[in-house]
Amino acid sequence: MTSVISEKPTFLQSKIGGLPRPFWALWSGTLVNRLGTMVMPFTGVYLTQSRGLSLTAAGVVMAVFGAGSLVSQLIAGSLADRIGRRATLSGGMLATAVAMLALGYSTTLPAILTSMFVLGLVIDAYRPASSALVADLIAPAERPRAYGLLFWAINLGYAIGMTAGGWLAQSGFMWLFWFDAVSSVVFAVLVWRAVPETRPAPSERATGGGMRQVLRDRLMLGFTVMVLGNALVYSQTFTTLPVAMKLAGLSTAQFGVAMAANGVLIVVMQPLVSDWLGRRDPTRTFALGVGIMGVGFALTAFVTSTITLVATIVVWTVGEIVTAGIAGAIVASLAPAHLRGRYAGLFGFAWAVAGMAAPLMTPLLEVSSLALWLTVGAIGLVTAVAGVALAPAIRRRAALNED
């Protein structure tokens, strides 16, 4: 009798092995696209310095961009289910390239407003299609790891792209627009050539329903409220946090150094823990991560120096790492295959709403720093409690969808 001894996977294989080649094409395209994401972090500077807009006019332009982003995810999710994941992703990236260049060459306020609205519509249109592709390509047990690796690629590319963008901007803002446009085209071509269309065939798709069916799913709506809570907490990083730290006496240089801890921790830790986190109950894990984020932001009320700010950033970054990849896997487990794009679109819509609502919390700073950060912390903890309550129902739905 012969016995077969299965080799234990190596450390590297356990972190990145076993995922299909189309996923890595999607991952590579995401990384390239984020490496080229140079315009958005510097949009306010570009509008005021290069185009001479007032702060009020620049604010209106950014609000128009937000309006486009608000409806983008719902439209893109429907397109991913109707015309296909690959076509929606590639088309969205090509449209992003055109909109980027149009914005870069726009000189009048009406042209800038139009370009920014279109850019808001298309720049993140790839997200529902990308999320649906991962759900289509990857087995349920491996989805948290796959979504986590995409999250890692986004953060790695963004960190490098933003740093490079700061240097390039000194040579002229048009370099940023061209780099962003080219990276978008590369992403579109890579997906079109290397990623198969995974949308269910017409014979496998249920008839009717559409977005109405998604909105009738009370479990998905409940989880979307959780996502909104998570997004409201996280969105403080680029809305109220910089303002609060300025009021606390920290310079922009000190704030930038402290925030670097967030990127370093994610780049170093995310690939190491994704597989381990993926073996836990996803909703409880997500709730734990949001709870940790809430605690980290609540502690911001007591920041008085760069060191104490770094300490709070480390806490909420740990929570961010715990949640990364988990939410996408939960959405995929809740969605029927033919509606994965729309479910992912509703998920993205919650983030867009949070992006517009988060700045509305700034007036709490006029009351006190304690009022703002305890409110943010409370949102995180309430969201965590909601996750614990929803976990059994989400686990049952996931089991049904896997059968």
XYZ file of C-alpha atoms in Angstrom:
403
model
C 0.000 0.000 0.000
C 1.311 3.428 -0.898
C 0.515 6.569 0.957
C 0.312 10.047 -0.493
C 1.791 12.830 1.585
C 0.405 16.210 0.652
C 2.934 18.984 0.806
C 2.161 21.804 3.161
C 1.941 25.070 1.232
C 4.803 27.477 1.721
C 4.304 30.743 3.578
C 4.088 32.688 0.305
C 1.681 30.172 -1.236
C -0.624 30.453 1.768
C -0.799 34.226 1.269
C -1.088 34.585 -2.509
C -1.287 31.079 -3.959
C -4.273 29.218 -5.381
C -5.982 32.180 -7.048
C -6.752 31.988 -10.798
C -4.771 33.865 -13.433
C -7.636 36.235 -14.392
C -7.718 37.438 -10.784
C -4.067 38.407 -10.986
C -4.735 40.274 -14.220
C -7.453 42.197 -12.378
C -5.086 42.737 -9.434
C -2.299 43.992 -11.719
C -4.635 46.362 -13.533
C -5.906 47.708 -10.202
C -2.338 48.330 -9.051
C -1.384 50.104 -12.280
C -4.527 52.220 -12.127
C -3.861 53.263 -8.533
C -0.214 54.008 -9.320
C -1.558 56.527 -11.804
C -4.090 58.037 -9.396
C -2.436 61.427 -9.135
C -5.122 63.966 -9.994
C -7.745 63.558 -7.265
C -5.497 64.173 -4.205
C -4.415 67.484 -5.745
C -7.691 68.581 -7.342
C -8.304 71.421 -4.892
C -4.796 72.792 -5.449
C -5.177 72.459 -9.238
C -8.512 74.267 -9.320
C -7.378 77.192 -7.169
C -3.782 77.609 -8.342
C -3.739 76.448 -11.958
C -7.263 77.479 -12.951
C -7.581 80.446 -10.592
C -10.929 79.450 -9.074
C -12.001 80.858 -5.737
C -12.367 78.542 -2.772
C -16.151 78.790 -3.141
C -16.059 77.914 -6.840
C -13.658 75.027 -6.159
C -16.055 73.771 -3.497
C -18.928 73.837 -5.988
C -16.832 71.892 -8.515
C -16.008 69.232 -5.916
C -19.690 69.022 -4.938
C -20.587 68.392 -8.582
C -17.999 65.601 -8.635
C -19.646 64.153 -5.517
C -23.055 64.261 -7.178
C -21.696 62.220 -10.073
C -20.110 59.738 -7.676
C -23.382 59.341 -5.785
C -25.242 57.839 -8.747
C -22.180 56.223 -10.328
C -22.187 53.038 -8.284
C -25.853 52.226 -8.854
C -25.555 52.778 -12.614
C -22.291 50.845 -12.876
C -23.704 47.965 -10.827
C -26.670 47.649 -13.175
C -24.390 47.784 -16.226
C -22.158 45.058 -14.782
C -25.187 42.756 -14.628
C -26.684 43.837 -17.951
C -23.803 44.226 -20.401
C -21.142 42.327 -18.450
C -18.393 42.798 -15.894
C -15.543 43.078 -18.383
C -17.306 45.580 -20.663
C -18.364 47.779 -17.741
C -14.894 47.818 -16.193
C -13.002 48.431 -19.425
C -15.542 50.957 -20.667
C -15.471 52.828 -17.376
C -11.685 53.037 -17.453
C -11.628 54.320 -21.038
C -14.272 56.908 -20.149
C -12.169 57.907 -17.133
C -9.156 58.515 -19.388
C -11.214 60.783 -21.678
C -12.784 62.657 -18.742
C -9.365 63.157 -17.126
C -7.906 64.752 -20.217
C -11.045 66.813 -20.768
C -10.741 68.194 -17.241
C -7.032 68.876 -17.696
C -7.632 70.925 -20.835
C -10.774 72.699 -19.582
C -10.275 76.402 -18.939
C -13.797 77.761 -18.350
C -15.973 77.080 -15.314
C -18.821 75.427 -17.333
C -16.314 73.086 -19.003
C -14.681 72.251 -15.659
C -18.074 71.576 -14.046
C -19.120 69.293 -16.907
C -15.829 67.400 -16.888
C -15.920 66.945 -13.110
C -19.478 65.616 -13.147
C -18.598 63.096 -15.870
C -15.438 62.154 -13.997
C -17.485 61.543 -10.869
C -19.744 59.251 -12.888
C -16.979 57.131 -14.403
C -13.858 57.183 -12.214
C -15.097 54.481 -9.819
C -17.478 52.731 -12.214
C -15.017 49.831 -12.241
C -15.665 48.948 -8.583
C -18.997 47.041 -8.845
C -17.712 45.172 -11.919
C -14.431 44.351 -10.164
C -16.265 43.124 -7.074
C -18.608 40.974 -9.180
C -15.644 39.544 -11.114
C -13.966 38.416 -7.896
C -17.209 36.827 -6.678
C -17.607 35.047 -10.039
C -13.994 33.832 -10.222
C -13.185 32.926 -6.618
C -14.670 30.249 -4.354
C -16.476 31.633 -1.259
C -13.809 30.442 1.175
C -11.087 32.358 -0.690
C -12.990 35.586 -1.340
C -11.917 37.456 1.825
C -8.280 36.829 0.904
C -8.853 37.901 -2.712
C -10.716 41.090 -1.760
C -8.024 41.789 0.831
C -5.292 41.510 -1.798
C -7.180 43.968 -4.028
C -7.447 46.349 -1.074
C -3.690 45.994 -0.597
C -3.022 46.774 -4.274
C -5.221 49.880 -4.069
C -3.393 51.200 -1.001
C 0.067 50.353 -2.298
C -0.587 51.992 -5.659
C -2.270 55.024 -4.129
C 0.587 55.663 -1.691
C 3.200 55.545 -4.447
C 1.030 57.456 -6.925
C 0.264 60.263 -4.494
C 3.954 60.671 -3.622
C 4.968 60.696 -7.280
C 2.110 63.067 -8.081
C 3.412 65.583 -5.573
C 6.745 65.667 -7.384
C 5.237 65.718 -10.871
C 2.889 68.567 -9.989
C 5.927 70.795 -9.617
C 6.636 70.273 -13.331
C 3.061 70.991 -14.366
C -0.358 69.586 -13.534
C -0.916 68.221 -17.051
C 1.615 65.473 -16.297
C -0.770 64.210 -13.607
C -3.737 64.135 -15.978
C -1.779 62.242 -18.626
C -0.392 59.683 -16.178
C -3.876 59.088 -14.786
C -5.340 58.725 -18.283
C -2.639 56.315 -19.458
C -2.946 54.124 -16.351
C -6.715 53.949 -16.906
C -6.229 52.808 -20.507
C -3.695 50.173 -19.400
C -6.197 48.836 -16.856
C -8.945 48.720 -19.508
C -6.786 46.882 -22.062
C -5.408 44.420 -19.505
C -8.872 43.422 -18.304
C -10.274 43.212 -21.838
C -7.489 40.910 -23.007
C -6.781 38.812 -19.905
C -10.059 38.562 -17.969
C -12.968 36.504 -19.329
C -16.558 37.691 -19.148
C -18.053 35.993 -16.073
C -21.621 37.288 -16.122
C -24.075 34.342 -15.942
C -25.447 33.241 -19.303
C -29.004 34.386 -20.146
C -30.349 30.906 -19.457
C -28.862 31.038 -15.939
C -30.125 34.505 -15.057
C -33.407 34.991 -13.305
C -35.896 37.193 -15.101
C -37.159 40.481 -13.697
C -36.225 42.005 -10.365
C -33.201 44.152 -11.034
C -32.500 46.903 -8.528
C -36.004 46.545 -7.100
C -35.096 43.028 -6.015
C -31.941 44.320 -4.333
C -33.871 47.016 -2.458
C -36.380 44.409 -1.247
C -33.572 42.401 0.341
C -33.850 43.511 3.964
C -30.704 41.650 4.971
C -28.660 43.465 2.318
C -30.230 46.784 3.346
C -29.287 46.084 6.948
C -25.718 45.327 5.976
C -25.645 48.458 3.795
C -26.481 50.523 6.879
C -23.519 48.829 8.583
C -21.314 49.747 5.619
C -22.542 53.342 5.865
C -21.557 53.424 9.546
C -18.119 52.017 8.730
C -17.681 54.497 5.875
C -18.735 57.475 8.026
C -16.079 56.547 10.571
C -13.328 56.012 8.011
C -14.207 59.118 5.978
C -13.104 61.288 8.900
C -9.513 60.606 7.821
C -9.779 63.040 4.901
C -12.537 65.365 6.161
C -12.561 66.326 9.844
C -9.268 64.768 10.991
C -6.919 67.204 9.189
C -8.981 70.161 10.445
C -9.094 68.836 14.010
C -5.350 68.251 14.101
C -4.725 71.805 12.872
C -6.886 73.091 15.745
C -4.941 70.831 18.122
C -1.753 72.660 17.145
C -0.204 70.119 14.769
C 1.322 71.295 11.500
C 0.482 69.789 8.128
C 3.967 68.248 8.077
C 3.352 66.549 11.427
C -0.023 65.310 10.195
C 1.518 63.919 7.008
C 4.233 62.063 8.909
C 1.685 60.575 11.284
C -0.628 59.477 8.460
C 2.275 57.656 6.816
C 1.886 55.097 9.616
C -1.474 54.116 8.113
C -0.008 53.300 4.707
C 3.030 51.497 6.112
C 0.937 49.269 8.383
C -1.474 48.344 5.591
C 1.274 47.545 3.076
C 3.198 45.436 5.601
C 0.384 43.717 7.489
C -2.516 43.268 5.045
C -1.081 40.400 2.950
C 0.044 38.599 6.114
C -3.340 38.415 7.807
C -5.887 38.217 4.950
C -5.939 34.413 4.801
C -6.250 34.079 8.599
C -9.064 36.634 8.804
C -10.819 34.911 5.919
C -11.281 31.787 8.032
C -13.268 33.676 10.677
C -17.006 34.420 10.655
C -17.055 37.327 8.170
C -19.758 39.499 9.733
C -18.389 39.195 13.261
C -14.914 39.939 11.914
C -16.224 42.999 10.096
C -17.989 44.126 13.275
C -14.781 43.682 15.265
C -12.833 45.787 12.783
C -15.390 48.613 12.804
C -15.450 48.541 16.601
C -11.664 48.874 16.751
C -11.835 51.768 14.281
C -14.451 53.455 16.459
C -12.234 53.162 19.532
C -9.225 54.499 17.605
C -11.104 57.574 16.396
C -12.645 58.190 19.845
C -9.118 58.324 21.277
C -8.347 61.158 18.837
C -10.098 63.484 21.291
C -7.035 63.193 23.519
C -4.349 63.806 20.860
C -1.879 66.532 21.821
C 1.238 65.585 19.845
C 2.486 63.712 16.786
C 3.244 60.638 18.930
C -0.258 60.443 20.382
C -1.739 60.970 16.908
C 0.370 58.094 15.564
C -0.878 55.913 18.434
C -4.528 56.551 17.535
C -3.804 56.013 13.830
C -2.240 52.639 14.627
C -5.394 51.610 16.506
C -7.870 52.533 13.768
C -5.573 51.200 11.041
C -5.676 47.795 12.737
C -9.465 48.014 12.490
C -9.195 49.018 8.829
C -6.978 46.001 8.106
C -9.459 43.684 9.852
C -12.387 44.979 7.756
C -10.501 45.053 4.438
C -11.774 42.427 2.049
C -14.410 41.158 4.470
C -17.193 43.519 3.404
C -16.833 42.593 -0.268
C -16.981 38.911 0.613
C -20.173 39.454 2.642
C -21.850 41.296 -0.231
C -20.877 38.476 -2.600
C -22.334 35.905 -0.215
C -25.645 37.781 -0.018
C -26.085 38.352 -3.760
C -27.567 35.989 -6.347
C -25.030 35.492 -9.145
C -27.047 37.485 -11.690
C -27.323 40.494 -9.341
C -23.774 40.671 -8.004
C -23.076 43.897 -9.864
C -26.136 45.637 -8.434
C -25.428 44.420 -4.896
C -21.858 45.713 -5.213
C -23.262 48.976 -6.583
C -25.435 49.439 -3.485
C -22.352 48.773 -1.360
C -20.446 51.476 -3.265
C -23.416 53.837 -2.985
C -23.157 53.666 0.821
C -19.528 54.784 0.582
C -20.465 57.652 -1.741
C -23.174 58.814 0.683
C -20.663 58.703 3.541
C -18.171 60.717 1.514
C -20.718 63.510 1.158
C -22.104 63.231 4.716
C -18.818 63.042 6.632
C -17.919 66.746 6.176
C -21.293 67.635 7.741
C -19.871 66.445 11.079
C -17.269 69.231 11.074
C -19.537 71.685 13.018
C -19.200 69.345 16.021
C -15.650 70.686 16.303
C -17.162 74.060 17.205
C -18.696 72.359 20.249
C -15.512 70.511 21.204
C -13.049 67.944 19.921
C -14.466 65.528 22.492
C -17.979 65.909 21.045
C -16.805 65.074 17.521
C -14.621 62.083 18.290
C -16.919 60.496 20.848
C -19.724 60.771 18.269
C -17.534 59.095 15.642
C -16.540 56.415 18.150
C -20.183 55.819 19.043
C -21.074 55.331 15.367
C -18.344 52.696 15.116
C -19.460 50.833 18.236
C -23.161 50.899 17.286
C -22.218 49.569 13.846
C -20.211 46.785 15.507
C -23.180 45.789 17.681
C -25.403 45.732 14.577
C -22.894 43.409 12.902
C -23.029 40.942 15.770
C -26.846 40.966 15.552
C -26.863 40.403 11.776
C -24.171 37.712 11.747
C -26.429 34.621 12.141
C -28.801 35.699 9.337
C -25.920 36.523 6.985
C -24.301 33.166 7.759
C -27.551 31.359 6.894
C -27.926 33.297 3.611
C -24.324 32.539 2.642
C -24.894 28.830 3.246
C -28.002 28.870 1.041
C -26.227 30.675 -1.802
C -23.331 28.209 -1.697
C -25.670 25.221 -2.185
